[in-house]
Each structure stands twice: as C-alpha cells, then as structure tokens.
PDB file of C-alpha atoms in Angstrom:
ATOM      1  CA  UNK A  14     156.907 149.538  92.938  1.00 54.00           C
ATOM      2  CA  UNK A  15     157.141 146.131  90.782  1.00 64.00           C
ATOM      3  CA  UNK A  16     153.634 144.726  89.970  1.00 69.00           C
ATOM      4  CA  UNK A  17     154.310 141.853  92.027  1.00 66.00           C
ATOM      5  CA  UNK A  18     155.748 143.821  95.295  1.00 76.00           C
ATOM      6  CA  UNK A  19     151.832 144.974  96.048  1.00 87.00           C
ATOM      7  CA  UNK A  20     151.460 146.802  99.263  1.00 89.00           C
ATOM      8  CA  UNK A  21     149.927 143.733 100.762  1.00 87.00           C
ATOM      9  CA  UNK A  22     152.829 141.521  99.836  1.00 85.00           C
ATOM     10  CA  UNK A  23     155.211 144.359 101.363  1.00 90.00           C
ATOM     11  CA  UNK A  24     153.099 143.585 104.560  1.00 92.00           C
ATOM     12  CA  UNK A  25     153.334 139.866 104.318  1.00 88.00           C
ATOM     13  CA  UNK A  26     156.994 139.927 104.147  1.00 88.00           C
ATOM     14  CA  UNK A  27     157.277 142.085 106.747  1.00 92.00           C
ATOM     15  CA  UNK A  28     154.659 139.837 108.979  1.00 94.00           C
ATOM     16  CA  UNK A  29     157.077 137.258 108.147  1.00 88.00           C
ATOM     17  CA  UNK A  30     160.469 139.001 108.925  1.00 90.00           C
ATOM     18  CA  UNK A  31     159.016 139.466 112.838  1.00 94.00           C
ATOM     19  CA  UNK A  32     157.829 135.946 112.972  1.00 94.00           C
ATOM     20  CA  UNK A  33     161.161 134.705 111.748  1.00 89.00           C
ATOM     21  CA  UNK A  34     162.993 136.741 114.118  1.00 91.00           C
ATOM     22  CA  UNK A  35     160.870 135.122 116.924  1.00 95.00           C
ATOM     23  CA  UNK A  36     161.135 131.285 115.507  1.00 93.00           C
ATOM     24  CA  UNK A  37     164.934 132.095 114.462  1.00 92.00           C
ATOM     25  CA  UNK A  38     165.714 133.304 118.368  1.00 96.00           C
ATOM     26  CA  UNK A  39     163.867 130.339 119.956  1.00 97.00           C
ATOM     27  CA  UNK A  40     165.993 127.961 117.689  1.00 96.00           C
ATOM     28  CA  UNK A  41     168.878 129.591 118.393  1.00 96.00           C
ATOM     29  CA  UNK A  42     168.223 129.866 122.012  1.00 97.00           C
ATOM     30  CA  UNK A  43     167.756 126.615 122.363  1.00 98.00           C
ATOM     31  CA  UNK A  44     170.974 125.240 120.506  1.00 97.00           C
ATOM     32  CA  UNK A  45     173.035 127.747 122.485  1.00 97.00           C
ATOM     33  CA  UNK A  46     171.876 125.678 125.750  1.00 98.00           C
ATOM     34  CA  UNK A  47     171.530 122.700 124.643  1.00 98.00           C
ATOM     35  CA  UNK A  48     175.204 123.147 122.868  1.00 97.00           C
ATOM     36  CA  UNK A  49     176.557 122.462 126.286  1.00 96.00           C
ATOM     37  CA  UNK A  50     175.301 118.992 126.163  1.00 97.00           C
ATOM     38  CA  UNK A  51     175.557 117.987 123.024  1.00 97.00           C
ATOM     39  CA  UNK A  52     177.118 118.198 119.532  1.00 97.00           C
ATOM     40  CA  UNK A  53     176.167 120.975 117.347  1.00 97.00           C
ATOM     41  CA  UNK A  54     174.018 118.905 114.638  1.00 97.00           C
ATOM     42  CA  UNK A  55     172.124 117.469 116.998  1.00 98.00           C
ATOM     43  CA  UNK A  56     171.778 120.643 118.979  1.00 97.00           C
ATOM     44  CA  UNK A  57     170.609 122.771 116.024  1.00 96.00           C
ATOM     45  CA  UNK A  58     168.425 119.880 115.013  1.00 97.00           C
ATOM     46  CA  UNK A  59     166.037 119.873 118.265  1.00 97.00           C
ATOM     47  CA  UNK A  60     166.208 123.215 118.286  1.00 97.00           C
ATOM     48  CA  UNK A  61     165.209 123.496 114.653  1.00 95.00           C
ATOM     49  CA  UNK A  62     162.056 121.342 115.726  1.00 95.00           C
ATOM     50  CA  UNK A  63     161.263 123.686 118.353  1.00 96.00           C
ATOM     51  CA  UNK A  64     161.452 126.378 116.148  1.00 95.00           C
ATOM     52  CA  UNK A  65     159.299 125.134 113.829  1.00 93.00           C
ATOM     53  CA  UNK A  66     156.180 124.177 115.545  1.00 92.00           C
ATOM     54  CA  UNK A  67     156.088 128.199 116.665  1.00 93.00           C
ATOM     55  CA  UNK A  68     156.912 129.201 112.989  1.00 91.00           C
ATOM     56  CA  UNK A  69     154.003 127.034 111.946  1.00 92.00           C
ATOM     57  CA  UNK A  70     151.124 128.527 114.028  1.00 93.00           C
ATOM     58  CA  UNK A  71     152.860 132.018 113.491  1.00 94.00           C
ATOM     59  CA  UNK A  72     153.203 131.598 109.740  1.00 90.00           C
ATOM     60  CA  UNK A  73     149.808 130.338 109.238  1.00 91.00           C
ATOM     61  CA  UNK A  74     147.669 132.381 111.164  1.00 93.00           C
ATOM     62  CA  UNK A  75     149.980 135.871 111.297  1.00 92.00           C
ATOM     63  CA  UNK A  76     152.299 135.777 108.507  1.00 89.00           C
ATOM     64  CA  UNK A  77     149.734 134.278 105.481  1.00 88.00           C
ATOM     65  CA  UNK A  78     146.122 134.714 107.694  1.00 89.00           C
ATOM     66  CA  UNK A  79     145.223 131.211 106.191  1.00 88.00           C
ATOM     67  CA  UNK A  80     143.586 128.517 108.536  1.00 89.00           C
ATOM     68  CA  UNK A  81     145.283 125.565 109.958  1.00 89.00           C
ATOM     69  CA  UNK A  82     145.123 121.843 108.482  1.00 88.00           C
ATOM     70  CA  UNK A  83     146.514 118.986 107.486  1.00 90.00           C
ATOM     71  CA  UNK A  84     147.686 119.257 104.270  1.00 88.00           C
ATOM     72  CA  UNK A  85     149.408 122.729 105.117  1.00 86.00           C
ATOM     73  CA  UNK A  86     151.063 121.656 107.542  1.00 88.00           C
ATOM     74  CA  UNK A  87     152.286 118.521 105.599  1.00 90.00           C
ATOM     75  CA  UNK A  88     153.495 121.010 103.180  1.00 87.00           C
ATOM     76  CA  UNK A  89     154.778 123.469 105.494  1.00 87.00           C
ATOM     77  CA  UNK A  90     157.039 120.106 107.276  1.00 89.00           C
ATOM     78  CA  UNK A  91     158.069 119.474 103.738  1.00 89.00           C
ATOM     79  CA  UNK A  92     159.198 123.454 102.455  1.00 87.00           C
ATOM     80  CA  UNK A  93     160.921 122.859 106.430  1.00 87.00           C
ATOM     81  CA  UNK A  94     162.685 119.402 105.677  1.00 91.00           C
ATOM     82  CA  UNK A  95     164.418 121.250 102.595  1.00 90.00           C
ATOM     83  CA  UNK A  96     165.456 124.122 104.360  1.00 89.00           C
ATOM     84  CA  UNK A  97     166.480 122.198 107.570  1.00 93.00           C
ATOM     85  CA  UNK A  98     168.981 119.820 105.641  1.00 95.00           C
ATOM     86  CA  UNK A  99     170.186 123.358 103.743  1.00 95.00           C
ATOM     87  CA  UNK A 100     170.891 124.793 106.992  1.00 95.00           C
ATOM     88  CA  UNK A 101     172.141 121.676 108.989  1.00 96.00           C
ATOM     89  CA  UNK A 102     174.473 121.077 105.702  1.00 97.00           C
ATOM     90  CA  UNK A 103     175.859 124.746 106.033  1.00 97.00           C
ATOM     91  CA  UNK A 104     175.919 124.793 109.574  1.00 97.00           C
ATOM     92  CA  UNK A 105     178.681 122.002 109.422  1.00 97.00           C
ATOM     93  CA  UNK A 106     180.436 123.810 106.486  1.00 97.00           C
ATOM     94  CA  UNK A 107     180.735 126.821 108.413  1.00 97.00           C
ATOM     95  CA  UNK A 108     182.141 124.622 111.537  1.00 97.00           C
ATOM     96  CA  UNK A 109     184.605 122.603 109.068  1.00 98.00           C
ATOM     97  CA  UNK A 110     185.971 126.022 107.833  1.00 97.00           C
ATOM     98  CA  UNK A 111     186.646 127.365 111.529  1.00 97.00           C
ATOM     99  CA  UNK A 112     183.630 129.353 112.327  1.00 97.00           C
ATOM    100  CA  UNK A 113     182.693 128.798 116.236  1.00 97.00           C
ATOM    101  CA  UNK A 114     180.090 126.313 116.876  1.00 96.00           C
ATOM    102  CA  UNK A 115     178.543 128.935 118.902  1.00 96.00           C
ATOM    103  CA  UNK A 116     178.267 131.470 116.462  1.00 96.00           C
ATOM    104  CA  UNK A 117     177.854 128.983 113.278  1.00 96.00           C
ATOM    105  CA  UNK A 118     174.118 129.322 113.064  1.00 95.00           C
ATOM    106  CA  UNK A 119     173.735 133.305 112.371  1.00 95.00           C
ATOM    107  CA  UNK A 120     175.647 132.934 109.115  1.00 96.00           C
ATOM    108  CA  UNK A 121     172.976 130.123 108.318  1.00 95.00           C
ATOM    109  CA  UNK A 122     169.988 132.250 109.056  1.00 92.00           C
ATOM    110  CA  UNK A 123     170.899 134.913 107.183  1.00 92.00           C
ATOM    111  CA  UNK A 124     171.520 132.542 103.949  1.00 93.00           C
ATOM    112  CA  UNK A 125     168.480 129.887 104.693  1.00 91.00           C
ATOM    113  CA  UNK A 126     165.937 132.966 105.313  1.00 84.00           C
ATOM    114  CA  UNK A 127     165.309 133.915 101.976  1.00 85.00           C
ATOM    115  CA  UNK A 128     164.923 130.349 100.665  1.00 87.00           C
ATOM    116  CA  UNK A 129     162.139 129.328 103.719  1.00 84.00           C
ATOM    117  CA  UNK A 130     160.353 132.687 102.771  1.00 83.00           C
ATOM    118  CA  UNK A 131     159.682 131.361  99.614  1.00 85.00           C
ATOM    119  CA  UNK A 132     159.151 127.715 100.282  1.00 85.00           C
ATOM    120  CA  UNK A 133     156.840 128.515 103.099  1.00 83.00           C
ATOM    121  CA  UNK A 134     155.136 131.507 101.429  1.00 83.00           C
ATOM    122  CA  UNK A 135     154.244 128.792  98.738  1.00 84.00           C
ATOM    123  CA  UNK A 136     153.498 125.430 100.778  1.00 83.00           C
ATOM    124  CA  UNK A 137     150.602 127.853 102.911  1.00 82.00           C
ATOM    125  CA  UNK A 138     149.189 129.797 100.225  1.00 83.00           C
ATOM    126  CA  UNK A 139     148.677 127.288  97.358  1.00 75.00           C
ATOM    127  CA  UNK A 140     145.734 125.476  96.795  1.00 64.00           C
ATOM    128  CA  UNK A 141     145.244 122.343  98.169  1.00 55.00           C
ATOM    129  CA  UNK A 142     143.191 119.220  96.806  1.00 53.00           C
TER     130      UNK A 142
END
C-alpha cells in the first residue's frame, strides 16, 4: 500500500463513498421530481442544496469524525460552490450534446465525485484559525 493510502484513509474514503451515495440519491431524487416542474438547472440546483445540507452533517460527523462549526461549514459551502458550478456547467454540456435531461446528472456524479472528495476531505480536516 502507498504511504499515504493508510488503512484509516482506506476507511475514510470508503465512509465517504456511502455518504455520497446517500447525498448523490437525495439530489438526484429530488431533480428527477422536481424536473417535471421546472428546467433542469434550476432543478439540479435545489436539489444540489438539498443534497448538501445532508452531505454536511454526514461528512462531518461520519465521513471525517470532526465536530461541527462555523468555519467548517463556511469551508465546506465553499469546496461545494466549486463543485456545484463544475457540475451545473457539465450538466448543461451533457444536455447541449444530446444526453437526456433525465439521465444528464449520473455522468456528472461520476466526474464531480472525485473532485468534492478532495475539496471536502480538505475544507473539514484542515486547521482552522
């Protein structure tokens, strides 16, 4: 095993595969509904908010097992601003290139997931002044 993949880290990423799986079905649960009613940015978008007030209780006290405060979860919102307007911006590429609206976000998740474990992994577990 690399010196950096430790068996804890293995764990954390794991810890953080099940809560994305959770926060990336609620999102995409709710932009399937809401998809009826409206248009798929703005769909995706409350549903990304959803999605991320789960992700940030899960993340913080399952996923990293760090305590809950201010300044985390400023920089938790701003690792999630980042990955939102990646994933909003390829969410409409996908659409523009003939992908079904309905089925435009699982090509997202699969690209965005690796980038938010990173940016959340480091907004939650730095130090903070």
């Amino acid at each position: 095993m690399m010196k950096w993949m430790t068996k804890d880290r293995v764990a954390e990423i794991v810890r953080f595969g099940v809560v994305g799986v959770l926060a990336t079905a609620i999102h995409y649960g709710v932009y399937y509904v809401l998809l009826a009613l409206l248009n798929p940015t703005l769909s995706y978008t409350i549903g990304y908010a959803v999605s991320f007030c789960c992700n940030y209780l899960l993340s913080s006290r399952f996923t990293f097992r760090v305590g809950l405060s201010v300044g985390r979860a400023a920089s938790f919102g701003v690792s999630h601003v980042l990955n939102y307007l990646i994933g909003v911006g390829l969410l409409n590429l996908f659409i523009v290139f003939g992908v079904s609206s309905e089925i435009a976000p699982l090509p997202v998740f699969v690209l965005v997931v690796p980038i938010n474990y990173l940016l959340v992994r480091f907004a939650l577990t730095r130090r903070i002044k």
